[in-house]
């Protein structure tokens, strides 16, 4: 039985913690990003993306293209992600001025589409002859994928069809090139696979399904494709190594893949498409491969924050257990992609661990990717930052201490915006007779199977979740693995239902009221000794939130702190700190500073209290030290 998680966006709007983020995206993030895309945001990197589309339209009409193309070869995708965020957000918060901006941008994009359906400003403006000659680097299929996702969002959330028609025409073009004309090859940066699956489900156009199958099934079969392509072309974008098949996730047919390898965002977008296809077609061999890849990521290559892709070298997975906190890469987009992968794994099989990881990635790395005011963004998400070293030393240059306003490579900011504004798609799922609550968030949702549900909670700071359910069927509610105890009542009567694969199944029978109370006890978490540098270190978590120790709460110095893990962790509500948080205090020792670089005199240690704030809020009070992992004593 296939579980459908990508529930219609219009059926869900969030309140509470998530609602506040969705309002921030609507009121600040989307307008700010619109200004950036139009080069009207002071102090932000130049984008030029809208102008690229305008110039591509001119190129097609044979007009002077003015300042031509500017930016990354995949610059188009920034506009696509903004459109997607705007479409979902408009459904949550109607806004005629934003809708007009959206419509106008869609018109500009439609004008940039060639008669044959081709759509990509880099090639249309710069050199039409080079289309499809550099799948390895040139991101044509990646940009098409993002625009297809944007098209689906506009149609599904707002009933706007224009962009969907543009992208179905574009798909027909790609189908002609790859299926009918047998061009060969597969995307250097996967993304189109998952987008094609979305478009297939929305439009029923079988070309989308066939293309997704083609890209997934052919990948890794012709291992020399990129080498031949590289030899045949006389140009390059970055000079990527065409022989590094692992980096390209093309060293083995995907069905045989054992380990998650290569560029992390590419990997999880690809695995999402695979899991989509497996769920759609019931392909158990493909799902088995997805499970191996899932385990490879989450059991051996994932940070406690749900960050993945630990090395800056190629923005990639490293090797098992290589998870350094201070030189972490952990790109925001990679954790967003991990959420995508998790949500599609849930469509194959309802298992708590998939939603647990989805939640871990969201509340930690994804939210940390954005400043609390919605105007600055992290691309890289370290678990330890020391001003003077981080962002400065050659080995730590990528680990910034503060979020920049924008990036020349701006994939992460609009990705976070589209994810937050479509949160309901990840929170809920449905089958014919059951609704699934994967994530906890206040709000109301109506399902295609006729059931309706209202949820009230102050999660992730309070752990009571109340549901009011209408309709016939069952409600499946996740019991997170971190919750060592929980209580459940149905219509006021205590229930001893036990979870099955991480979910309790409650018969609703015409409606019911459910109250779930999860464990609010803060806890120490320890890493496997297989991870270098973390033996003897502990982190602190409460619910889904990973905490971090910042200089701002600890007299400017967290490097000299050692946690006393035999002590009791206390919590205090701080509604006026960092947008409203629960702060954590832990008994600790402070090691005295010495002037000498090394000394044989054992340093003094004094009792103190170490204070921690949720990781997603770090770096919001100016530059200061930050550590997720601290050494522990006892
Ligand atoms: O290449 C497109 C996007 O830019 C990737 O997904 C990110 O990792 C960044 O390289
Ligand atoms: Zn990114």
Coordinates of C-alpha atoms and ligand atoms in Angstrom, one line a residue:
X1 CA 0.0 0.0 0.0
X2 CA 1.4 3.4 -1.0
X3 CA 1.3 6.1 1.6
X4 CA 0.9 9.5 0.0
X5 CA 2.9 12.1 2.0
X6 CA 2.8 14.9 -0.6
X7 CA -0.6 16.0 0.6
X8 CA -2.3 18.9 -1.1
X9 CA -0.8 22.1 0.3
X10 CA -4.1 23.8 0.3
X11 CA -5.3 21.4 2.9
X12 CA -2.8 22.5 5.5
X13 CA -1.8 25.6 7.3
X14 CA 0.3 25.7 10.4
X15 CA 0.1 27.7 13.6
X16 CA 2.4 27.7 16.6
X17 CA 6.2 27.4 16.1
X18 CA 6.0 26.4 12.5
X19 CA 3.3 28.9 11.8
X20 CA 5.6 31.7 13.1
X21 CA 8.3 30.5 10.7
X22 CA 5.8 30.3 7.8
X23 CA 4.7 33.9 8.6
X24 CA 8.3 35.0 8.6
X25 CA 8.8 33.4 5.2
X26 CA 5.7 35.2 4.0
X27 CA 6.4 38.6 5.5
X28 CA 10.2 38.8 5.2
X29 CA 12.0 36.0 3.5
X30 CA 10.0 35.9 0.2
X31 CA 10.0 39.8 -0.2
X32 CA 13.7 39.9 0.7
X33 CA 14.6 37.1 -1.8
X34 CA 12.5 38.7 -4.5
X35 CA 14.5 41.9 -4.0
X36 CA 17.7 39.9 -4.2
X37 CA 16.7 38.1 -7.4
X38 CA 15.9 41.5 -8.9
X39 CA 19.2 43.0 -7.7
X40 CA 17.4 45.4 -5.4
X41 CA 18.6 44.2 -2.0
X42 CA 21.3 46.4 -0.5
X43 CA 24.5 44.6 0.5
X44 CA 23.5 41.3 -1.0
X45 CA 25.5 39.4 -3.7
X46 CA 24.4 40.2 -7.3
X47 CA 21.9 37.7 -8.6
X48 CA 20.7 38.8 -12.0
X49 CA 18.5 35.8 -12.3
X50 CA 15.4 37.6 -13.4
X51 CA 17.4 39.7 -15.9
X52 CA 18.9 36.4 -17.2
X53 CA 15.3 35.2 -18.1
X54 CA 14.5 38.6 -19.6
X55 CA 17.7 38.5 -21.7
X56 CA 17.0 34.9 -22.8
X57 CA 13.6 36.1 -24.1
X58 CA 15.4 38.8 -26.0
X59 CA 17.9 36.3 -27.4
X60 CA 15.0 34.2 -28.7
X61 CA 13.4 37.2 -30.4
X62 CA 16.8 38.0 -32.0
X63 CA 17.1 41.2 -29.9
X64 CA 20.2 42.6 -28.3
X65 CA 20.7 40.7 -25.0
X66 CA 22.2 43.7 -23.2
X67 CA 24.3 42.5 -20.2
X68 CA 23.8 38.9 -21.2
X69 CA 24.0 36.1 -18.7
X70 CA 25.4 36.5 -15.3
X71 CA 25.9 34.0 -12.4
X72 CA 26.2 30.3 -11.9
X73 CA 25.4 27.9 -14.7
X74 CA 22.3 27.0 -12.5
X75 CA 21.3 30.5 -11.7
X76 CA 17.8 29.8 -13.1
X77 CA 17.1 27.5 -10.2
X78 CA 17.1 30.4 -7.7
X79 CA 14.1 31.8 -9.4
X80 CA 12.4 28.4 -9.5
X81 CA 12.8 27.8 -5.8
X82 CA 11.5 31.3 -5.1
X83 CA 8.4 30.6 -7.2
X84 CA 7.9 27.4 -5.3
X85 CA 8.2 29.1 -1.9
X86 CA 5.9 32.0 -3.1
X87 CA 3.2 29.6 -4.4
X88 CA 3.0 27.6 -1.1
X89 CA 3.2 30.7 0.9
X90 CA 0.4 32.4 -1.0
X91 CA -1.8 29.5 -0.2
X92 CA -1.1 30.0 3.4
X93 CA -1.2 33.8 3.3
X94 CA -3.0 35.3 0.3
X95 CA -1.3 38.5 -0.9
X96 CA -2.4 40.1 -4.2
X97 CA 0.9 42.1 -4.6
X98 CA 3.0 38.9 -4.2
X99 CA 0.7 37.1 -6.6
X100 CA 1.2 39.7 -9.2
X101 CA 5.0 39.4 -8.8
X102 CA 4.7 35.7 -9.2
X103 CA 2.5 35.9 -12.3
X104 CA 4.8 38.5 -13.8
X105 CA 7.9 36.3 -13.2
X106 CA 6.1 33.3 -14.7
X107 CA 5.4 35.4 -17.8
X108 CA 9.0 36.3 -18.1
X109 CA 10.0 32.7 -17.8
X110 CA 7.5 31.5 -20.3
X111 CA 8.9 34.1 -22.7
X112 CA 12.4 32.6 -22.2
X113 CA 11.2 29.2 -23.5
X114 CA 12.3 28.3 -27.0
X115 CA 9.7 27.1 -29.5
X116 CA 10.9 23.5 -29.2
X117 CA 10.3 23.6 -25.4
X118 CA 13.9 24.2 -24.4
X119 CA 14.3 26.4 -21.3
X120 CA 17.6 27.4 -19.8
X121 CA 18.9 30.9 -19.8
X122 CA 22.7 30.0 -19.7
X123 CA 22.6 28.3 -23.1
X124 CA 19.8 30.4 -24.6
X125 CA 21.8 33.6 -23.9
X126 CA 25.3 32.4 -24.3
X127 CA 25.4 29.6 -26.9
X128 CA 22.5 27.6 -28.2
X129 CA 24.8 25.2 -30.0
X130 CA 26.2 23.8 -26.8
X131 CA 22.8 22.6 -25.4
X132 CA 23.1 19.1 -24.0
X133 CA 26.8 18.8 -24.6
X134 CA 27.8 18.9 -21.0
X135 CA 25.5 16.9 -18.8
X136 CA 28.2 16.5 -16.3
X137 CA 28.6 20.1 -15.3
X138 CA 26.0 22.3 -17.0
X139 CA 22.9 21.6 -14.8
X140 CA 20.3 21.9 -17.6
X141 CA 18.4 19.0 -16.2
X142 CA 18.8 20.3 -12.6
X143 CA 17.3 23.6 -13.6
X144 CA 14.5 21.9 -15.5
X145 CA 13.8 19.9 -12.4
X146 CA 13.6 22.9 -10.1
X147 CA 11.3 24.7 -12.5
X148 CA 9.1 21.6 -12.8
X149 CA 8.8 21.6 -9.0
X150 CA 7.9 25.2 -9.1
X151 CA 5.3 24.5 -11.8
X152 CA 3.8 21.8 -9.6
X153 CA 3.6 24.1 -6.6
X154 CA 1.8 26.8 -8.6
X155 CA -0.7 24.4 -10.0
X156 CA -1.3 22.5 -6.8
X157 CA -1.4 25.3 -4.4
X158 CA -2.9 28.1 -6.5
X159 CA -4.5 26.3 -9.5
X160 CA -2.1 28.3 -11.8
X161 CA -1.4 26.2 -14.9
X162 CA 0.8 28.4 -17.1
X163 CA 4.1 27.3 -15.7
X164 CA 3.0 23.6 -15.6
X165 CA 2.2 23.8 -19.3
X166 CA 5.6 25.4 -19.9
X167 CA 7.3 22.6 -18.0
X168 CA 5.2 19.8 -19.7
X169 CA 6.4 21.2 -23.0
X170 CA 9.9 21.3 -21.7
X171 CA 9.6 17.7 -20.6
X172 CA 8.3 16.7 -24.0
X173 CA 11.5 18.3 -25.4
X174 CA 13.7 16.4 -22.9
X175 CA 11.8 13.2 -23.7
X176 CA 12.5 13.7 -27.4
X177 CA 16.2 14.3 -26.8
X178 CA 16.8 11.4 -24.3
X179 CA 14.2 8.8 -25.2
X180 CA 13.4 9.3 -28.9
X181 CA 16.8 10.5 -30.1
X182 CA 18.7 8.4 -27.7
X183 CA 21.1 11.1 -26.6
X184 CA 22.5 9.0 -23.7
X185 CA 23.6 10.0 -20.3
X186 CA 22.0 11.2 -17.1
X187 CA 22.0 14.4 -15.1
X188 CA 25.3 15.6 -13.6
X189 CA 23.3 17.0 -10.8
X190 CA 20.2 14.9 -10.1
X191 CA 17.0 16.7 -9.2
X192 CA 14.9 16.2 -12.3
X193 CA 14.1 12.6 -11.2
X194 CA 12.1 13.7 -8.2
X195 CA 10.5 16.6 -10.1
X196 CA 9.4 14.3 -12.9
X197 CA 7.7 12.0 -10.3
X198 CA 5.9 15.1 -8.9
X199 CA 4.8 16.2 -12.3
X200 CA 3.7 12.7 -13.3
X201 CA 1.5 12.4 -10.2
X202 CA 0.0 15.8 -10.8
X203 CA -0.5 15.6 -14.6
X204 CA -0.6 11.9 -15.3
X205 CA 1.7 12.5 -18.3
X206 CA 3.5 9.2 -18.7
X207 CA 6.5 10.9 -20.4
X208 CA 7.4 12.2 -17.0
X209 CA 7.4 8.7 -15.5
X210 CA 9.3 7.2 -18.4
X211 CA 12.0 9.8 -18.2
X212 CA 12.4 9.4 -14.5
X213 CA 12.7 5.7 -15.0
X214 CA 15.2 6.2 -17.8
X215 CA 17.4 8.5 -15.7
X216 CA 17.3 6.3 -12.7
X217 CA 17.7 3.0 -14.4
X218 CA 20.5 4.1 -16.8
X219 CA 22.6 5.8 -14.2
X220 CA 25.7 3.8 -13.4
X221 CA 25.2 1.4 -16.3
X222 CA 27.3 3.3 -18.8
X223 CA 30.1 4.2 -16.4
X224 CA 32.2 5.9 -19.2
X225 CA 29.5 8.2 -20.4
X226 CA 30.9 11.4 -18.8
X227 CA 34.4 10.5 -20.0
X228 CA 33.2 10.2 -23.6
X229 CA 31.2 13.4 -23.2
X230 CA 34.2 15.3 -21.8
X231 CA 36.3 14.1 -24.7
X232 CA 33.7 15.2 -27.3
X233 CA 33.2 18.7 -26.0
X234 CA 35.7 21.5 -26.2
X235 CA 34.5 23.5 -23.3
X236 CA 33.9 23.2 -19.6
X237 CA 32.2 25.0 -16.7
X238 CA 34.4 24.1 -13.7
X239 CA 36.5 21.2 -15.1
X240 CA 34.9 18.5 -13.0
X241 CA 36.7 15.1 -13.1
X242 CA 34.6 13.1 -15.6
X243 CA 36.3 9.9 -14.4
X244 CA 35.2 10.3 -10.8
X245 CA 32.1 8.1 -11.1
X246 CA 31.6 7.8 -7.3
X247 CA 31.4 11.5 -7.0
X248 CA 28.7 11.4 -9.7
X249 CA 26.8 8.5 -8.1
X250 CA 27.3 6.7 -11.3
X251 CA 29.9 4.1 -10.5
X252 CA 27.4 1.2 -10.2
X253 CA 23.8 0.8 -11.3
X254 CA 21.7 2.4 -8.6
X255 CA 20.0 -0.9 -7.8
X256 CA 23.3 -2.3 -6.7
X257 CA 24.4 0.8 -4.7
X258 CA 25.6 0.0 -1.2
X259 CA 27.0 3.3 0.1
X260 CA 25.9 7.0 -0.2
X261 CA 28.8 8.6 -2.0
X262 CA 29.8 11.8 -3.7
X263 CA 28.2 15.3 -3.7
X264 CA 25.7 15.2 -0.8
X265 CA 22.9 17.3 -2.3
X266 CA 23.0 15.4 -5.6
X267 CA 23.0 12.1 -3.7
X268 CA 19.9 12.8 -1.6
X269 CA 18.0 14.4 -4.5
X270 CA 18.7 11.3 -6.5
X271 CA 17.8 8.9 -3.7
X272 CA 14.5 10.8 -3.2
X273 CA 13.7 10.2 -6.9
X274 CA 14.6 6.6 -6.5
X275 CA 12.3 6.2 -3.4
X276 CA 9.6 8.1 -5.3
X277 CA 9.8 5.7 -8.2
X278 CA 9.9 2.6 -5.9
X279 CA 6.8 3.8 -4.1
X280 CA 4.9 4.6 -7.4
X281 CA 5.8 1.3 -9.1
X282 CA 6.1 -1.0 -6.2
X283 CA 9.7 -1.8 -7.2
X284 CA 11.0 -3.6 -4.2
X285 CA 14.5 -4.1 -5.6
X286 CA 14.8 -0.3 -5.9
X287 CA 13.4 0.2 -2.4
X288 CA 16.0 -2.3 -1.0
X289 CA 18.7 -0.1 -2.6
X290 CA 17.1 3.0 -1.0
X291 CA 17.2 1.3 2.3
X292 CA 20.9 0.5 2.0
X293 CA 21.6 4.1 1.0
X294 CA 19.5 5.4 3.9
X295 CA 21.4 3.2 6.4
X296 CA 24.7 4.3 4.9
X297 CA 23.8 7.9 5.5
X298 CA 22.0 7.8 8.8
X299 CA 24.0 5.1 10.6
X300 CA 27.5 6.1 9.5
X301 CA 27.6 9.5 7.9
X302 CA 25.2 11.9 9.6
X303 CA 25.9 14.5 12.2
X304 CA 23.7 14.7 15.3
X305 CA 22.2 17.8 13.8
X306 CA 20.9 15.9 10.8
X307 CA 23.7 17.5 8.7
X308 CA 25.2 15.4 5.9
X309 CA 28.1 15.7 3.5
X310 CA 30.9 16.3 6.0
X311 CA 33.7 17.5 3.7
X312 CA 34.2 20.8 1.9
X313 CA 36.1 18.9 -0.8
X314 CA 33.4 18.6 -3.4
X315 CA 30.6 19.4 -0.9
X316 CA 30.5 15.6 -0.4
X317 CA 30.2 12.6 1.7
X318 CA 33.6 11.6 3.1
X319 CA 34.1 8.1 4.5
X320 CA 32.2 6.4 7.4
X321 CA 32.5 8.1 10.8
X322 CA 34.4 11.1 9.4
X323 CA 32.2 13.7 11.1
X324 CA 34.5 16.5 12.4
X325 CA 32.5 19.2 14.2
X326 CA 34.7 22.1 13.4
X327 CA 35.4 21.6 9.7
X328 CA 31.9 20.2 8.9
X329 CA 30.4 21.2 5.6
X330 CA 26.8 19.9 6.2
X331 CA 25.2 22.1 3.6
X332 CA 21.7 23.4 4.4
X333 CA 20.4 22.0 1.0
X334 CA 21.8 18.5 1.9
X335 CA 19.6 18.4 5.0
X336 CA 16.6 19.6 3.1
X337 CA 17.3 16.8 0.6
X338 CA 17.6 14.4 3.4
X339 CA 14.1 15.4 4.5
X340 CA 12.9 14.8 1.0
X341 CA 14.5 11.4 1.0
X342 CA 13.0 10.6 4.4
X343 CA 9.5 11.7 3.3
X344 CA 9.6 9.4 0.2
X345 CA 10.9 6.5 2.3
X346 CA 7.8 6.9 4.4
X347 CA 5.8 6.6 1.2
X348 CA 7.3 3.1 0.8
X349 CA 7.1 2.0 4.4
X350 CA 5.8 3.7 7.6
X351 CA 8.7 3.5 9.9
X352 CA 9.4 5.9 12.7
X353 CA 13.1 6.2 12.0
X354 CA 12.4 7.9 8.7
X355 CA 10.3 10.6 10.3
X356 CA 12.8 10.9 13.3
X357 CA 15.6 11.8 10.9
X358 CA 13.3 14.2 8.9
X359 CA 12.6 16.0 12.2
X360 CA 16.2 15.9 13.3
X361 CA 17.3 17.5 10.0
X362 CA 14.5 20.1 10.1
X363 CA 14.8 21.4 13.7
X364 CA 18.5 21.6 13.7
X365 CA 20.4 22.1 10.4
X366 CA 17.6 23.4 8.2
X367 CA 16.4 26.0 10.7
X368 CA 20.0 26.9 11.6
X369 CA 20.4 27.7 7.9
X370 CA 18.4 30.9 8.4
X371 CA 18.9 33.9 10.8
X372 CA 16.0 34.4 13.2
X373 CA 15.1 37.6 11.3
X374 CA 14.9 35.7 8.0
X375 CA 17.5 37.9 6.2
X376 CA 20.7 36.0 6.5
X377 CA 21.6 32.4 5.7
X378 CA 24.1 29.7 6.4
X379 CA 25.1 27.4 3.6
X380 CA 27.6 25.5 5.7
X381 CA 26.5 24.3 9.2
X382 CA 29.5 23.6 11.5
X383 CA 29.0 22.1 15.0
X384 CA 31.8 24.1 16.4
X385 CA 32.9 27.6 15.7
X386 CA 35.9 29.5 17.1
X387 CA 36.3 33.1 15.9
X388 CA 39.8 33.6 14.8
X389 CA 40.0 30.0 13.4
X390 CA 36.6 29.4 11.8
X391 CA 36.2 31.3 8.5
X392 CA 39.9 32.2 8.7
X393 CA 42.3 29.2 8.8
X394 CA 42.7 27.4 5.5
X395 CA 41.1 24.3 6.8
X396 CA 38.2 26.2 8.3
X397 CA 37.6 28.9 5.8
X398 CA 34.2 27.6 4.8
X399 CA 32.9 27.5 8.3
X400 CA 31.6 31.0 8.8
X401 CA 30.8 32.5 12.2
X402 CA 28.0 34.6 10.9
X403 CA 25.3 34.2 8.3
X404 CA 25.9 36.2 5.1
X405 CA 23.0 38.1 3.4
X406 CA 23.3 36.1 0.2
X407 CA 25.7 33.9 -1.8
X408 CA 27.0 33.9 -5.3
X409 CA 26.0 30.3 -5.2
X410 CA 22.6 30.8 -3.6
X411 CA 21.0 27.4 -3.6
X412 CA 20.3 27.2 0.2
X413 CA 18.3 30.3 1.1
X414 CA 15.4 29.8 -1.3
X415 CA 15.5 26.1 -0.6
X416 CA 14.8 26.7 3.1
X417 CA 12.0 29.1 2.2
X418 CA 10.2 26.5 0.0
X419 CA 10.6 23.8 2.6
X420 CA 9.2 25.9 5.5
X421 CA 6.3 27.1 3.5
X422 CA 5.3 23.6 2.5
X423 CA 5.9 22.0 5.9
X424 CA 2.5 20.2 5.9
X425 CA 3.7 18.0 3.1
X426 CA 6.3 16.5 5.4
X427 CA 4.2 16.5 8.6
X428 CA 1.3 14.4 7.3
X429 CA 0.6 11.5 5.0
X430 CA -2.5 9.5 4.1
X431 CA -3.7 6.3 2.7
X432 CA -7.3 5.2 1.9
X433 CA -8.2 4.6 5.5
X434 CA -5.5 6.1 7.7
X435 CA -3.9 9.5 8.3
X436 CA -0.3 9.7 9.4
X437 CA 1.1 12.3 11.7
X438 CA 4.9 12.2 11.1
X439 CA 5.8 15.6 12.6
X440 CA 4.0 17.6 15.3
X441 CA 2.8 21.1 14.5
X442 CA -0.3 23.1 15.4
X443 CA -2.7 23.5 12.5
X444 CA -5.7 22.1 10.7
X445 CA -5.5 19.6 7.9
X446 CA -8.1 17.9 5.7
X447 CA -7.1 14.8 3.8
X448 CA -8.2 13.4 0.5
X449 CA -9.7 10.3 2.2
X450 CA -12.3 12.5 3.9
X451 CA -10.7 12.7 7.3
X452 CA -9.8 15.9 9.1
X453 CA -7.6 16.7 11.9
X454 CA -6.8 19.7 14.1
X455 CA -3.6 19.7 16.1
X456 CA -2.7 21.9 19.1
X457 CA 0.8 22.0 20.5
X458 CA 3.6 24.2 21.5
X459 CA 6.1 21.7 20.2
X460 CA 9.1 21.7 20.1
X461 CA 9.1 23.4 23.4
X462 CA 6.2 21.6 25.0
X463 CA 5.5 18.0 24.5
X464 CA 1.8 17.6 24.8
X465 CA 0.1 17.2 21.4
X466 CA -3.7 17.3 21.2
X467 CA -5.6 16.1 18.1
X468 CA -9.2 16.5 17.3
X469 CA -10.0 14.0 14.5
X470 CA -13.1 13.9 12.3
X471 CA -14.1 11.1 9.9
X472 CA -13.7 7.4 9.8
X473 CA -10.4 5.6 9.7
X474 CA -7.3 5.3 11.8
X475 CA -4.8 7.9 13.0
X476 CA -1.2 6.8 13.0
X477 CA 0.9 9.0 15.3
X478 CA 4.7 8.7 15.5
X479 CA 6.3 8.1 18.8
X480 CA 9.8 9.5 18.3
X481 CA 12.7 7.2 19.3
X482 CA 14.1 10.0 21.5
X483 CA 11.0 9.9 23.7
X484 CA 11.9 7.3 26.4
X485 CA 8.3 7.4 27.8
X486 CA 5.0 8.7 26.6
X487 CA 1.3 8.7 27.6
X488 CA -1.6 8.6 25.3
X489 CA -5.3 9.2 25.9
X490 CA -8.2 8.7 23.6
X491 CA -11.5 10.6 24.4
X492 CA -10.1 11.2 27.9
X493 CA -9.4 7.6 28.6
X494 CA -5.8 6.5 29.1
X495 CA -4.7 4.1 26.3
X496 CA -1.9 1.5 26.5
X497 CA -1.6 1.1 22.7
X498 CA 1.9 0.1 21.8
X499 CA 3.8 1.5 18.8
X500 CA 4.3 -0.6 15.6
X501 CA 7.4 0.5 13.7
X502 CA 7.4 3.7 15.6
X503 CA 3.7 4.6 15.2
X504 CA 0.6 4.1 17.3
X505 CA -2.5 3.3 15.3
X506 CA -5.7 4.7 16.8
X507 CA -9.1 3.9 15.4
X508 CA -11.0 7.2 15.0
X509 CA -14.5 5.8 14.1
X510 CA -16.4 8.9 13.4
X511 CA -14.1 11.2 15.3
X512 CA -12.1 11.3 18.5
X513 CA -9.9 13.4 20.7
X514 CA -6.3 12.2 21.2
X515 CA -3.8 13.6 23.7
X516 CA -0.2 12.5 23.4
X517 CA 2.4 13.5 25.9
X518 CA 6.0 12.9 25.0
X519 CA 9.1 12.9 27.2
X520 CA 10.3 16.4 27.9
X521 CA 13.4 15.4 29.9
X522 CA 16.6 16.9 28.5
X523 CA 19.2 14.3 27.9
X524 CA 22.9 13.8 27.3
X525 CA 23.8 12.2 24.0
X526 CA 27.1 10.4 23.4
X527 CA 28.8 9.6 20.0
X528 CA 30.0 6.3 18.8
X529 CA 33.7 5.9 19.7
X530 CA 34.2 5.3 16.0
X531 CA 33.9 9.0 15.3
X532 CA 37.3 10.5 15.9
X533 CA 37.5 13.3 18.5
X534 CA 34.1 12.7 20.0
X535 CA 35.1 10.0 22.5
X536 CA 34.7 11.6 25.9
X537 CA 32.4 14.3 24.5
X538 CA 28.7 14.8 25.2
X539 CA 25.9 16.8 23.6
X540 CA 22.6 17.9 25.1
X541 CA 19.2 17.4 23.5
X542 CA 15.6 18.0 24.5
X543 CA 12.9 16.6 22.3
X544 CA 14.1 17.0 18.7
X545 CA 16.3 19.9 19.5
X546 CA 20.0 19.6 19.7
X547 CA 21.5 22.3 21.9
X548 CA 24.8 24.2 21.7
X549 CA 26.9 26.2 24.0
X550 CA 27.7 29.7 22.9
X551 CA 30.1 32.3 24.3
X552 CA 27.2 34.7 24.7
X553 CA 25.8 32.6 27.6
X554 CA 29.1 31.4 29.0
X555 CA 31.3 34.4 29.7
X556 CA 32.6 34.4 26.2
X557 CA 34.4 31.0 26.5
X558 CA 33.1 27.6 25.8
X559 CA 36.4 25.9 25.0
X560 CA 37.3 25.7 28.7
X561 CA 34.0 24.0 29.7
X562 CA 33.7 20.3 30.7
X563 CA 30.2 18.9 31.4
X564 CA 29.4 17.0 34.6
X565 CA 27.1 14.4 33.1
X566 CA 26.3 12.9 36.5
X567 CA 24.5 16.2 37.3
X568 CA 21.0 17.1 36.6
X569 CA 20.1 19.2 33.5
X570 CA 17.7 22.0 34.2
X571 CA 15.5 23.9 31.9
X572 CA 14.2 27.5 32.0
X573 CA 11.7 29.2 29.7
X574 CA 13.1 32.3 28.2
X575 CA 10.3 33.9 26.1
X576 CA 12.4 37.0 25.3
X577 CA 15.6 35.3 24.3
X578 CA 16.3 34.3 20.7
X579 CA 12.6 34.5 19.7
X580 CA 11.5 32.5 22.7
X581 CA 13.4 29.4 23.8
X582 CA 13.9 27.0 26.6
X583 CA 17.4 27.4 27.8
X584 CA 19.3 24.5 29.4
X585 CA 21.8 24.6 32.3
X586 CA 24.3 21.8 33.0
X587 CA 26.6 21.5 36.0
X588 CA 30.1 21.9 34.6
X589 CA 33.8 22.6 35.3
X590 CA 35.7 25.5 34.0
X591 CA 39.4 24.9 33.3
X592 CA 41.6 27.9 34.2
X593 CA 43.4 29.5 31.3
X594 CA 47.2 29.5 31.3
X595 CA 49.5 31.9 29.4
X596 CA 51.7 29.1 28.3
X597 CA 50.9 27.1 25.1
X598 CA 51.7 24.0 27.1
X599 CA 52.4 23.4 30.7
X600 CA 53.1 20.4 32.9
X601 CA 51.2 22.0 35.8
X602 CA 47.7 20.5 35.9
X603 CA 45.3 23.4 35.4
X604 CA 42.8 24.4 38.1
X605 CA 39.2 23.5 37.5
X606 CA 36.3 25.2 39.2
X607 CA 32.6 24.3 39.4
X608 CA 30.3 26.3 37.2
X609 CA 27.1 26.1 35.2
X610 CA 27.2 25.7 31.4
X611 CA 24.3 27.2 29.5
X612 CA 23.0 25.9 26.2
X613 CA 20.6 27.2 23.6
X614 CA 18.9 25.4 20.7
X615 CA 21.4 24.9 17.9
X616 CA 19.0 26.4 15.3
X617 CA 19.4 29.8 17.1
X618 CA 23.2 29.9 17.1
X619 CA 25.1 32.9 15.7
X620 CA 22.2 35.3 16.2
X621 CA 24.0 37.4 18.9
X622 CA 27.1 38.4 17.0
X623 CA 30.3 36.5 16.5
X624 CA 31.1 34.2 19.4
X625 CA 32.3 30.7 20.2
X626 CA 29.9 27.8 19.7
X627 CA 30.2 24.1 20.4
X628 CA 27.6 21.3 20.2
X629 CA 30.0 18.7 21.8
X630 CA 31.7 19.4 25.1
X631 CA 34.1 17.1 27.0
X632 CA 32.4 15.4 29.9
X633 CA 33.6 14.2 33.3
X634 CA 32.4 11.4 35.6
Ligands
LIG1 O1 25.1 22.8 -8.0 C1 23.9 23.3 -7.6 C2 23.9 23.5 -6.1 O2 24.9 24.4 -5.7 C3 24.2 22.2 -5.3 O3 23.1 21.5 -5.0 C4 24.8 22.8 -4.1 O4 25.6 21.9 -3.4 C5 25.7 23.9 -4.7 O5 26.9 23.4 -5.2
LIG2 ZN1 22.6 24.8 -0.9

